[in-house]
Coordinates of C-alpha atoms in Angstrom, one line a residue:
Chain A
X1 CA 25.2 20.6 23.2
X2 CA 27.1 22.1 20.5
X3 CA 26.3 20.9 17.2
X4 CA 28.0 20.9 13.5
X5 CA 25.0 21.4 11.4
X6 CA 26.3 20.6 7.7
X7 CA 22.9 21.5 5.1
X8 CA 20.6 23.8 5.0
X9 CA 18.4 23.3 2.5
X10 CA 14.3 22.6 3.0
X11 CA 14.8 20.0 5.4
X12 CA 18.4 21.1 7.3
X13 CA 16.9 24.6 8.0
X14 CA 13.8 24.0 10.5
X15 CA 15.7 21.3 11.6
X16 CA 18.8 23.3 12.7
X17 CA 16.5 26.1 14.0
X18 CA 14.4 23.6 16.2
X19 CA 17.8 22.9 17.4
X20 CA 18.4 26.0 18.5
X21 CA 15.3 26.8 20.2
X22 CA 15.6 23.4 22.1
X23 CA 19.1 24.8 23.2
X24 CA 21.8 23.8 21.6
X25 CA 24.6 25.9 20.4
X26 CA 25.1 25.4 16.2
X27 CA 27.6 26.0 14.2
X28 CA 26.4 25.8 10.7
X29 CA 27.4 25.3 6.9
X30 CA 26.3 26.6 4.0
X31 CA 25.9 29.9 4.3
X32 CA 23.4 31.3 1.8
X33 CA 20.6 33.6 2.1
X34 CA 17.7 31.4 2.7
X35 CA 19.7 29.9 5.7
X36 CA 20.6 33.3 7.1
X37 CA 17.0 34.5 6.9
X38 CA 15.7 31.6 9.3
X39 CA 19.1 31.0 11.5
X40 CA 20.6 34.8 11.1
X41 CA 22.2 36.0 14.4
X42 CA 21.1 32.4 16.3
X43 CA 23.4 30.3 14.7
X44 CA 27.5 30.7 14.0
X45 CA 27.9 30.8 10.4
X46 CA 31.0 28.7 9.3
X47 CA 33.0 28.9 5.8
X48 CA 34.0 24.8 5.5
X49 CA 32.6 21.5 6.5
X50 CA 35.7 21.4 8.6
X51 CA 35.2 24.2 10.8
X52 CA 31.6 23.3 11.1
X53 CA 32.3 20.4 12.4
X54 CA 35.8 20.8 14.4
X55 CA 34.6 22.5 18.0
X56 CA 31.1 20.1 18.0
X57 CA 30.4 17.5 20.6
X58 CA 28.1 16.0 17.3
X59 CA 27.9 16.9 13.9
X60 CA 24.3 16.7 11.9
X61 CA 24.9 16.0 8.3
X62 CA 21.5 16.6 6.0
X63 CA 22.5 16.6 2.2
X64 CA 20.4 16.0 -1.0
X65 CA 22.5 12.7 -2.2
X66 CA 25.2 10.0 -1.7
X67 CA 28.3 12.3 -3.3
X68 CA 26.6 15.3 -1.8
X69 CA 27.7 13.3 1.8
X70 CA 30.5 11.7 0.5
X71 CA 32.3 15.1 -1.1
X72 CA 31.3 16.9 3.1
X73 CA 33.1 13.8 5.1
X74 CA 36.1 13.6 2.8
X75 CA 36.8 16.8 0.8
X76 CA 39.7 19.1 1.5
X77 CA 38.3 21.1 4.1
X78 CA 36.1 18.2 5.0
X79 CA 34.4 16.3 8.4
X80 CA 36.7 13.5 8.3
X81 CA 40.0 16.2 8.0
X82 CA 38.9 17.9 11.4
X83 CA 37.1 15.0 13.4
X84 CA 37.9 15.1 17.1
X85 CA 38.4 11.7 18.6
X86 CA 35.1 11.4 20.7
X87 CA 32.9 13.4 17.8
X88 CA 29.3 12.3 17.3
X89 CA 28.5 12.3 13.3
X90 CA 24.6 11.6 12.8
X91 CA 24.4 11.7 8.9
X92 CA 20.3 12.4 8.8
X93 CA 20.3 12.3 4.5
X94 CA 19.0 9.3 2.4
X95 CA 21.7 7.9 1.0
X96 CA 23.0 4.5 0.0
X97 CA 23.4 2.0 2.7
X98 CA 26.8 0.5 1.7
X99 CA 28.5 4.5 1.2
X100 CA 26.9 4.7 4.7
X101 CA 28.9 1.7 5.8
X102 CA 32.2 2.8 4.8
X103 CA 32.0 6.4 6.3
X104 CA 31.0 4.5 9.5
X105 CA 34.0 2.8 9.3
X106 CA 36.0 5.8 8.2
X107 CA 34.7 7.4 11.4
X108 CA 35.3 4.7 13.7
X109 CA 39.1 4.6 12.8
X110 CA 39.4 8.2 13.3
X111 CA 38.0 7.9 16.5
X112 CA 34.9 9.0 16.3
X113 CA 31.4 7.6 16.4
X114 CA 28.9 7.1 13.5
X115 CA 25.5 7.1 13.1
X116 CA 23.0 6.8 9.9
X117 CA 19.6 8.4 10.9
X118 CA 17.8 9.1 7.3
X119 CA 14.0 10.5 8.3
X120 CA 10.7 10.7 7.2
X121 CA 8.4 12.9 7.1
X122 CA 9.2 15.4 4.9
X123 CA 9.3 19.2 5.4
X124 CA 6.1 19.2 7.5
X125 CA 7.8 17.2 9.8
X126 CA 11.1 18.8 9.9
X127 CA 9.3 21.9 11.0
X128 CA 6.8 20.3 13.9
X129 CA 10.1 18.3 15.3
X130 CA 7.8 14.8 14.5
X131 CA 10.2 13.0 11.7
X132 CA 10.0 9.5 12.1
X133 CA 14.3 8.4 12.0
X134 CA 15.3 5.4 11.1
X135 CA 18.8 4.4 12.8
X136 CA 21.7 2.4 11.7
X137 CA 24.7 2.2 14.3
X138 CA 26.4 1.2 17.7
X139 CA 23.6 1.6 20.9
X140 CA 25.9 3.9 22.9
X141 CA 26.2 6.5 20.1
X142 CA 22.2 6.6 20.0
X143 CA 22.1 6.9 23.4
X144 CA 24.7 9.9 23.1
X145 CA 22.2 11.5 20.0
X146 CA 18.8 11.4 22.3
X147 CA 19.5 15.4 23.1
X148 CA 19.3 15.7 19.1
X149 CA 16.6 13.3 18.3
X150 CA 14.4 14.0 20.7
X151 CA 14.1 17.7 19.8
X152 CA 13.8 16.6 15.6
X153 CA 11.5 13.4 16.0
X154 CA 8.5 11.8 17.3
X155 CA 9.4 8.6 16.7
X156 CA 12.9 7.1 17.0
X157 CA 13.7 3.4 15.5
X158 CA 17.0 1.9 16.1
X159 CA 17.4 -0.9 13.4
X160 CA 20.8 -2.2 13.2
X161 CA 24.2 -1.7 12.9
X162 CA 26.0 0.8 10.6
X163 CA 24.0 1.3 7.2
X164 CA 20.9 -0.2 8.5
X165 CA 18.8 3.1 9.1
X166 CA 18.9 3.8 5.1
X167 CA 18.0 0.1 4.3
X168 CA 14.7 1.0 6.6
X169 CA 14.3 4.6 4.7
X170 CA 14.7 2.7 1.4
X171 CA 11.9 -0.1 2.4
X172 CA 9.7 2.9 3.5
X173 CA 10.4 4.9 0.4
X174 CA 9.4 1.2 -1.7
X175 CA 6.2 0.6 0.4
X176 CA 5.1 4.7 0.5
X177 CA 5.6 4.8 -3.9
X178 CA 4.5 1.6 -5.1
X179 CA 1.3 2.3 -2.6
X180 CA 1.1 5.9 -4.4
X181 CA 1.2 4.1 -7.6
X182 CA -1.3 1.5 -6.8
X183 CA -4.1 3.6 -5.7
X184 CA -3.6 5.9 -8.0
X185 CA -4.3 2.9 -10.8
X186 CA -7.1 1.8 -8.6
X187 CA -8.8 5.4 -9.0
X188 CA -7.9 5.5 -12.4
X189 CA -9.8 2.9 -13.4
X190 CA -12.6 4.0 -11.1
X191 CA -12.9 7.3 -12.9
X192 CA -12.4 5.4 -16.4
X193 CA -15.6 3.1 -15.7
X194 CA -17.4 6.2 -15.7
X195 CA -17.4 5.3 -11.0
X196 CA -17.0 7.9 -8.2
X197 CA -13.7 7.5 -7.1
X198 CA -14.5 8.8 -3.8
X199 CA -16.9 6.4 -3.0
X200 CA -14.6 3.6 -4.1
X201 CA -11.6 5.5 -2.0
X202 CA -14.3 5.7 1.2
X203 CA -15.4 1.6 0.5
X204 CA -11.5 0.9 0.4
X205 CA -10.9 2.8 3.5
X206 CA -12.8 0.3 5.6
X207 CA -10.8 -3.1 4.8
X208 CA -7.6 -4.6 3.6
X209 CA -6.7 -1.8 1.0
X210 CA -6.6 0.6 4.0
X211 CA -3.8 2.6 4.4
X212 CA -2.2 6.3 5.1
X213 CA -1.6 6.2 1.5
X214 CA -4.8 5.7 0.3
X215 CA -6.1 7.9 3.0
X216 CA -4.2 11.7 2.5
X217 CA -2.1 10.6 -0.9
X218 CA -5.7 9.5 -2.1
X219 CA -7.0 12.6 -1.1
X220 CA -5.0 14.9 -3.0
X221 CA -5.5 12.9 -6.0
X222 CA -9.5 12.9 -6.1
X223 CA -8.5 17.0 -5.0
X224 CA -6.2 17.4 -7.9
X225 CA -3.8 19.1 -4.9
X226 CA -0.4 18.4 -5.9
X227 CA 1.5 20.8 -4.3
X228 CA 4.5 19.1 -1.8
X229 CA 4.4 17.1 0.2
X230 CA 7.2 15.4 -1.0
X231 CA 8.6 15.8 -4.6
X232 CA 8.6 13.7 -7.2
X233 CA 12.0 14.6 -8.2
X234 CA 13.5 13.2 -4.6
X235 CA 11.2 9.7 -4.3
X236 CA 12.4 8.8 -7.7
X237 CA 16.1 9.5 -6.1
X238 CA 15.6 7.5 -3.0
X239 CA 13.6 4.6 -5.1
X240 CA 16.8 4.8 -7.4
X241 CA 18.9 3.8 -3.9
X242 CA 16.8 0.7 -3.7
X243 CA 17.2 -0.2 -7.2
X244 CA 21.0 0.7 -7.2
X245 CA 21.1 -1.8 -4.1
X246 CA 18.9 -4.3 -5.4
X247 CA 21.5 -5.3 -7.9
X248 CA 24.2 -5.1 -5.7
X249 CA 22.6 -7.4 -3.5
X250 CA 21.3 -9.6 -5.9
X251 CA 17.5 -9.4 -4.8
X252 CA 14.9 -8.7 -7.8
X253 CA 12.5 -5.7 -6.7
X254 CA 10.6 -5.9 -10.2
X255 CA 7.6 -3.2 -8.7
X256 CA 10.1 -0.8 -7.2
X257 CA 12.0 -0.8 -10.5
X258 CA 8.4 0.0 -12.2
X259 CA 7.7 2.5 -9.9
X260 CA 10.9 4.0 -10.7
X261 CA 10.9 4.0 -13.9
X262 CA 7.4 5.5 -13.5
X263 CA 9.0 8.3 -11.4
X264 CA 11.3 9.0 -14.4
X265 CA 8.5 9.4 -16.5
X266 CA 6.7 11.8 -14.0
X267 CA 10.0 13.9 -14.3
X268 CA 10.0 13.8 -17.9
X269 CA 6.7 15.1 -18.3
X270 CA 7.8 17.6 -16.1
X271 CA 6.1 16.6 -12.6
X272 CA 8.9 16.7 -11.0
X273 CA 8.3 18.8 -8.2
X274 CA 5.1 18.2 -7.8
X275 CA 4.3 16.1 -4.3
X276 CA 4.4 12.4 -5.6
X277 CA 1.2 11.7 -5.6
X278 CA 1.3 13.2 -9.3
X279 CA 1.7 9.6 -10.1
X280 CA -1.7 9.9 -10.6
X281 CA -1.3 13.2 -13.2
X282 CA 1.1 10.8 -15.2
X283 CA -1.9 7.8 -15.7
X284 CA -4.1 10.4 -16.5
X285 CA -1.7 11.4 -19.5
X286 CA -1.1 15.3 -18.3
X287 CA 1.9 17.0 -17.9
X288 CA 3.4 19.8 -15.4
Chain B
X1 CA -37.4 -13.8 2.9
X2 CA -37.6 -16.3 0.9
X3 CA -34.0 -16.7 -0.8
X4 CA -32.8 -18.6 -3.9
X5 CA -28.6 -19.4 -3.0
X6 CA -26.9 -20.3 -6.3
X7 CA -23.4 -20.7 -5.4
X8 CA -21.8 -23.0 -2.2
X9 CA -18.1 -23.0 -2.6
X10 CA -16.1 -21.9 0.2
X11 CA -17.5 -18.5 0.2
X12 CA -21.0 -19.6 -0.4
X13 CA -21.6 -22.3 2.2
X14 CA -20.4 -20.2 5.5
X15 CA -22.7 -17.4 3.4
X16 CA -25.7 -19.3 3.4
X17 CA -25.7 -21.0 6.9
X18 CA -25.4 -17.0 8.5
X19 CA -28.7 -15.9 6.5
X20 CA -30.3 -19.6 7.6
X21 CA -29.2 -18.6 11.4
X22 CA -30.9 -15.3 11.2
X23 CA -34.2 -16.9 9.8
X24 CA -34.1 -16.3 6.2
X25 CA -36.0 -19.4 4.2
X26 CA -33.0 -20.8 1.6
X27 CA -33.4 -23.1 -1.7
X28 CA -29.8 -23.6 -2.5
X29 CA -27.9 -24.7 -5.3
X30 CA -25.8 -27.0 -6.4
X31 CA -25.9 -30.0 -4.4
X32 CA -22.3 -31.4 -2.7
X33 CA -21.2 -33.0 0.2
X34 CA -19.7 -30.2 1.7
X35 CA -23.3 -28.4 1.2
X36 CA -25.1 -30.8 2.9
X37 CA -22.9 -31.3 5.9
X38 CA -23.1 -27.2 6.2
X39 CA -26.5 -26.8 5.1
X40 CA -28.0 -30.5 5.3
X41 CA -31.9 -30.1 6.9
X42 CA -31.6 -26.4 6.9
X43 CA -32.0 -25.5 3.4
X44 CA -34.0 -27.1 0.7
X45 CA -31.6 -28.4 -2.1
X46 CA -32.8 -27.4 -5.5
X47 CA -32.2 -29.6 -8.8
X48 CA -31.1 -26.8 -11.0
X49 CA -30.4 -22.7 -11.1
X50 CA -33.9 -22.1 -12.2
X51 CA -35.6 -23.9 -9.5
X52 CA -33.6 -22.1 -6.4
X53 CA -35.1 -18.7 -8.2
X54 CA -38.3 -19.9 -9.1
X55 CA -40.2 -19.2 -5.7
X56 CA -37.3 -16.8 -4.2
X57 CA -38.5 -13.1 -3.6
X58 CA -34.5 -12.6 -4.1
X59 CA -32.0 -15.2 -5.7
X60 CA -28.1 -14.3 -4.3
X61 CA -24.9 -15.9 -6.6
X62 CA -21.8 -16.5 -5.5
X63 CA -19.6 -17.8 -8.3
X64 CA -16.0 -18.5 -9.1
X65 CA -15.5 -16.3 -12.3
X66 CA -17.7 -14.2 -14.9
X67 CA -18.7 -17.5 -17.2
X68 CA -19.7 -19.5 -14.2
X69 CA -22.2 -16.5 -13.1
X70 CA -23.5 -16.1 -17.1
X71 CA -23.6 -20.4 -17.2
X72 CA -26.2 -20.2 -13.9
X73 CA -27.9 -16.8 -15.3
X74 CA -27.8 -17.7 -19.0
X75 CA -28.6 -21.5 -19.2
X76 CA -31.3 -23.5 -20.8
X77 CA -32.1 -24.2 -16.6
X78 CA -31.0 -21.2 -15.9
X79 CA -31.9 -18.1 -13.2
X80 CA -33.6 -15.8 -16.2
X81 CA -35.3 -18.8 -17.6
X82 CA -37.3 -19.0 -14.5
X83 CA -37.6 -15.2 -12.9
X84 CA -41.0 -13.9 -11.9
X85 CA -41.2 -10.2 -12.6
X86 CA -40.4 -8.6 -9.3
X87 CA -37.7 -10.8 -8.1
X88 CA -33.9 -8.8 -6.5
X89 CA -31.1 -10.7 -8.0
X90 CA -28.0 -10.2 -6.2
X91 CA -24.4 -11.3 -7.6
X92 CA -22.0 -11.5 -4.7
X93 CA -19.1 -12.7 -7.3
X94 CA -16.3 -10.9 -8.0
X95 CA -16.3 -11.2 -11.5
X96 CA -16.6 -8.4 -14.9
X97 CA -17.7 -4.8 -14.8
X98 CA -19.0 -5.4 -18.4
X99 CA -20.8 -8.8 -17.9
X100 CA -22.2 -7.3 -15.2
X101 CA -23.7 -4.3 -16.8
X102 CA -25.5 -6.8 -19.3
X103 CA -26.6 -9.1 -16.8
X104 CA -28.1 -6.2 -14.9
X105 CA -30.1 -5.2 -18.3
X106 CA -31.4 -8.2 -19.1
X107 CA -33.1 -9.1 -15.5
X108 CA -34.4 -5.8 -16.0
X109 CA -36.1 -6.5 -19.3
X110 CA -37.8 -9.6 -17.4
X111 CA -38.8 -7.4 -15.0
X112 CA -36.8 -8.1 -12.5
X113 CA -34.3 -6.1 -10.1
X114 CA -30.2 -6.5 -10.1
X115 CA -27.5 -5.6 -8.1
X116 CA -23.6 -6.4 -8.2
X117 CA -22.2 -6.7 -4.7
X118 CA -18.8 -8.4 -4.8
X119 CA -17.4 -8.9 -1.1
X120 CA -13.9 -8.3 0.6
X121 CA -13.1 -9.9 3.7
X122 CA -12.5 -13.6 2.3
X123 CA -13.8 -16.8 3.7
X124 CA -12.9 -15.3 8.0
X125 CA -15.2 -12.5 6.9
X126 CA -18.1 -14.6 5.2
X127 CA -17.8 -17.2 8.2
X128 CA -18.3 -14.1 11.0
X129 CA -20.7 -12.2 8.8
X130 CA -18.1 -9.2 8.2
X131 CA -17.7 -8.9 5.0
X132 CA -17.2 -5.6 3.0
X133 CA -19.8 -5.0 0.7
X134 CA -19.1 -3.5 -2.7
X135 CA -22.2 -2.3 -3.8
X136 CA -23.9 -1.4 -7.8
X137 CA -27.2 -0.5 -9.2
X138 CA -30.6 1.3 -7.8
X139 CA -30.9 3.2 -4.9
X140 CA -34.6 0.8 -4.5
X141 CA -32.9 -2.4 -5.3
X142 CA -30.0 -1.6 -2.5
X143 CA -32.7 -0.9 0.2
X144 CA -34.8 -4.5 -0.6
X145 CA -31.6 -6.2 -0.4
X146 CA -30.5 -4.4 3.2
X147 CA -32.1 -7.9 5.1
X148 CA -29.7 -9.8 3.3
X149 CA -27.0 -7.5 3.5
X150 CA -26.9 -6.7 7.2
X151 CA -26.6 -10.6 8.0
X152 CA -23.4 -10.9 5.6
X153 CA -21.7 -7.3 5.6
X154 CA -19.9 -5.3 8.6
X155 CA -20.1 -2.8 6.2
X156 CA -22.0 -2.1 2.8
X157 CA -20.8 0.5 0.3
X158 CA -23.5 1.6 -2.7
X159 CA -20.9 3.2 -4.8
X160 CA -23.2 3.5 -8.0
X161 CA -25.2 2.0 -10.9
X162 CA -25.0 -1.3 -12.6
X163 CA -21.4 -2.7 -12.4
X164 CA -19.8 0.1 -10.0
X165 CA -19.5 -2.5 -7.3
X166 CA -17.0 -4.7 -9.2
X167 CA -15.2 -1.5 -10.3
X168 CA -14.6 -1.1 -6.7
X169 CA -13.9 -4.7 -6.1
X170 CA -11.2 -4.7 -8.5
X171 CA -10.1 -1.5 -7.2
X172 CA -9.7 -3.1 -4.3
X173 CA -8.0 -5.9 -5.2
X174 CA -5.5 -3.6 -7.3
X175 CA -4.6 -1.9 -3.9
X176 CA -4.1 -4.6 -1.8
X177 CA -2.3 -7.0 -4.4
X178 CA 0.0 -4.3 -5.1
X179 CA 0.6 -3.2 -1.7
X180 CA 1.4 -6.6 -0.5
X181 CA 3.9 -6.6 -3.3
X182 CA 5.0 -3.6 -2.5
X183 CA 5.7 -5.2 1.5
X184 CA 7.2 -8.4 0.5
X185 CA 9.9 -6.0 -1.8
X186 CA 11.0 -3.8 1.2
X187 CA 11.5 -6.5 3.2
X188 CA 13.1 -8.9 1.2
X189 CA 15.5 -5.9 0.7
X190 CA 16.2 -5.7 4.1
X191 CA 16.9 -9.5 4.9
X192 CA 19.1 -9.2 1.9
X193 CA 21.1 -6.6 3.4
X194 CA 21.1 -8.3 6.9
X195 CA 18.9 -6.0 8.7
X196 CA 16.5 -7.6 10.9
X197 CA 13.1 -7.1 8.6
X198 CA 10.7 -7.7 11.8
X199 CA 12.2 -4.4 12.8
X200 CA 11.9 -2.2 9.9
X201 CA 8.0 -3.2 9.3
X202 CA 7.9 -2.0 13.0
X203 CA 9.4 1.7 12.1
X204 CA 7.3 2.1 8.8
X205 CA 3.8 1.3 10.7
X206 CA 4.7 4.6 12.5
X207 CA 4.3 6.6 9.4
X208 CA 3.3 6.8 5.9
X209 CA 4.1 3.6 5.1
X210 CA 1.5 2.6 7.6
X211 CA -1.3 -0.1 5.7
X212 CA -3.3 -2.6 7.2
X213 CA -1.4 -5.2 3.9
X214 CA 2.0 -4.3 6.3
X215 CA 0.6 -5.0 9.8
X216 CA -1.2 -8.5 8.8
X217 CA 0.8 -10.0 5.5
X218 CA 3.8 -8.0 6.8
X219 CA 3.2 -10.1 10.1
X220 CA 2.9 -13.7 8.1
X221 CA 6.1 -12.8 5.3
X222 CA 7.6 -12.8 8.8
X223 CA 6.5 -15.6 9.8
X224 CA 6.5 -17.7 7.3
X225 CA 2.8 -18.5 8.1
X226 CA 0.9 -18.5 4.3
X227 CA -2.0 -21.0 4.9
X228 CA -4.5 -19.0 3.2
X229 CA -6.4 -16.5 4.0
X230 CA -7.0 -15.7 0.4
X231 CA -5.0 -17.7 -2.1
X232 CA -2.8 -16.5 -5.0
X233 CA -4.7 -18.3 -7.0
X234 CA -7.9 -16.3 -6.8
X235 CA -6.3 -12.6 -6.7
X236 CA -4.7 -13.9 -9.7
X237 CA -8.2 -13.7 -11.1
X238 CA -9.3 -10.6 -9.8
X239 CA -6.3 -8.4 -11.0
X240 CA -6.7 -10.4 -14.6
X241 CA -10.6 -8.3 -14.3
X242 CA -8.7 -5.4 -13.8
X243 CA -6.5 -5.8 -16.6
X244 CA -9.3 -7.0 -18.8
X245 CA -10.8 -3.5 -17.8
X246 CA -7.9 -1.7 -18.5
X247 CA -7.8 -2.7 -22.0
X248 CA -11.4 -2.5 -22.8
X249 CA -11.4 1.3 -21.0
X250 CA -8.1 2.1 -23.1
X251 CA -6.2 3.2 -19.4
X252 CA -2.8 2.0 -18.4
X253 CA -2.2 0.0 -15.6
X254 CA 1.2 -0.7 -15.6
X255 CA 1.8 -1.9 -11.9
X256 CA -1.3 -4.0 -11.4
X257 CA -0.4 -5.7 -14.8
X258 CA 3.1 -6.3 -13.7
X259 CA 1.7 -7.7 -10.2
X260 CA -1.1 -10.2 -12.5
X261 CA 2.2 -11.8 -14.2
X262 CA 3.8 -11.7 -10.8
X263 CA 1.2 -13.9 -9.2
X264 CA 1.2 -15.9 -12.7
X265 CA 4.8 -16.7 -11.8
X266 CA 3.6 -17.5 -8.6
X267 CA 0.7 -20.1 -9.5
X268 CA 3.2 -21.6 -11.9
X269 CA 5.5 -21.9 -9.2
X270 CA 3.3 -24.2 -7.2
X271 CA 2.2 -21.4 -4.7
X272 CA -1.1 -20.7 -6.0
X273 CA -3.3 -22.2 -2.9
X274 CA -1.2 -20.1 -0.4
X275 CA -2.2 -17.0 0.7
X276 CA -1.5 -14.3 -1.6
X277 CA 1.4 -12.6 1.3
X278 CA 3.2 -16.2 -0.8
X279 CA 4.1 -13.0 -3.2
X280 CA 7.5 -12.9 -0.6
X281 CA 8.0 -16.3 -1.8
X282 CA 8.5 -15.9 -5.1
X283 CA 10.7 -13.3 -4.5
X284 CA 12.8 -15.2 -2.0
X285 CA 13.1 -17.8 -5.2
X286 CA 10.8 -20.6 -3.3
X287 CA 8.4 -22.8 -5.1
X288 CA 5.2 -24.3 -3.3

């Protein structure tokens, strides 16, 4: 297929090279020199979003933020200015679900077809082609984005229409912190009591409090490994998507906003990039 | 062996019929109708706490709260008033680190043995003889209580001296409170943004999300099912421990203490006796 691939930053560029070695034809944007040491010579470097995406069947968005996506589709030299009736445009960042909605609908009157596909994962699975996506959008266009999926993910959800893939990367970025944050309280406390925390992390293991969290985010912290793994700095960004449409919705999400806040804090004392399970540096009063 | 049971609430009685049905000899304590029609010509029913321990080679509690456990050990009729030298107390409550510590020193000074073993599992898992067991003090004491143990526990953790097991236990209860809050947040953020919730909890079991709080309170949020299980009222109790530990051990706990008020507001809303997945309730502003 020949793909627009718009981002090529930690996640973008295995992504777009798994691509390739699956295949597919890419045209890509940005150039910089990270990007041309991994895709150099297998990929067709272009200089806009526009030309990126104006000779693709699809076009892969995969951008740090909502005006990061939002400046790409409507810019100058943007998607939206070159869209092909018939063009395919998976946005694959984590972004806010109702921006997501109105590009969808942007794309729809242009004659296109839209889909929201934020991941997870995290680099280790960008590069092993396992990311688990979470889509929002019409049947048919999933159908038409197997091709691309297929090569970038081991599992595929389709959960709604238009929008509802982020709502799903935003519950799994609420469950995945606030789970970070609560056994790294629970070991905490362990470790204040004067307990091994290992033994209380290998007790927990084998009932209710069981959970992937508890089992490799636990790890690291009775390790004291916090290299990424997945920063700081970008949970407290997607946890800021659910608290951003937690007010807009009128829900109350009083944990998330906690945890948020606690990210904040982790950034502040200059955790920032390391993986998120630093939560557990922060309660232990140490800084990056 | 010859067992004193102090302790036949709903934990208690399914607790001391399993170590009557594997031939343990049980004077029990106190006397109620629902004992007797559990227990009624299978145990002998003693007249106070110092009679079930008086002729017991162990004496096992299982209490609602830390006062109730230093009423029954403390008391002018009390377990201490009557222990031979030589006799394995065992305190199944969940109930404080601290209390539990002095407890443990004071049966020594008689001469006798103590362990705190607080349980997960709830009353399913004391009914089927599955409970978790949380285990604290000697290495000796653990392997004289093992007869009691392997009728009760699907699994027994000795995580460490005098008190460890109710660190653990309110570990425990830390991490699964907070996770379940953490569950009912995502996805009452996803029914508020019209995405079919049943289907997001499906796509975050596939991945790091992944907890046994999301596969069986995720299920009954969904449901609407919130017979308990274990009640509100009762973690509400467990994460106060925690707190109370928090303070006294000079450690922040900012989530779990944020999930205590949370389940406050719960029991004040009228949904203390549900199950603690009620959590979702509250957040869907529903009273019991």
């Amino acid at each position: 297929m020949d793909i627009g691939f718009i981002g090529l930053g930690v996640m973008g560029r295995p992504m777009a090279a798994n691509l390739i070695a699956a295949g597919h034809r890419l045209t890509v944007y940005r150039d910089s020199a990270p990007a041309r040491e991994v895709l150099g010579g297998r990929a067709r470097f272009a200089g806009s979003a526009a030309e990126a995406a104006r000779d693709g069947e699809a076009v892969v968005l995969m951008l740090p933020d909502t005006p990061d996506v939002e400046a790409v589709m409507r810019g100058e030299d943007g998607v939206l200015a070159a869209l092909r009736p018939g063009t395919l445009v998976i946005d694959m960042s984590s972004i806010s679900p109702a921006a997501e909605r109105g590009l969808a609908a942007e794309v729809a009157a242009a004659g296109g077809e839209y889909l929201d596909a934020p991941v997870s994962g995290g680099e280790a699975g960008a590069r092993e082609g396992m990311l688990s996506i979470m889509v929002g959008g019409d049947r048919t266009a999933v159908e038409r984005a197997a091709p691309i999926f297929e090569v970038l993910g081991g599992r595929v959800s389709h959960i709604g229409a238009a929008g509802a893939g982020q709502v799903a990367k935003a519950a799994n970025q609420i469950v995945v912190g606030v789970t970070i944050e609560a056994v790294a309280e629970a070991l905490r406390l362990a470790e204040a009591a004067g307990v091994d925390a290992g033994a209380v992390r290998d007790a927990l293991l084998g009932g209710f409090a069981s959970s992937r969290v508890l089992d490799v985010h636990g790890a690291r912290m009775l390790k004291g490994e916090y290299e990424p793994g997945f920063r700081v700095a970008l949970h407290r960004k997607d946890l800021g998507l659910a608290v951003e449409a937690s007010a807009r919705l009128d829900v109350s999400l009083p944990v998330s906003g906690l945890v948020h806040q606690l990210m904040n804090a982790a950034v502040a004392a200059g955790l920032g990039d390391h993986d998120h399970a630093a939560l557990k540096l922060l309660l232990d009063g140490r800084t990056g």
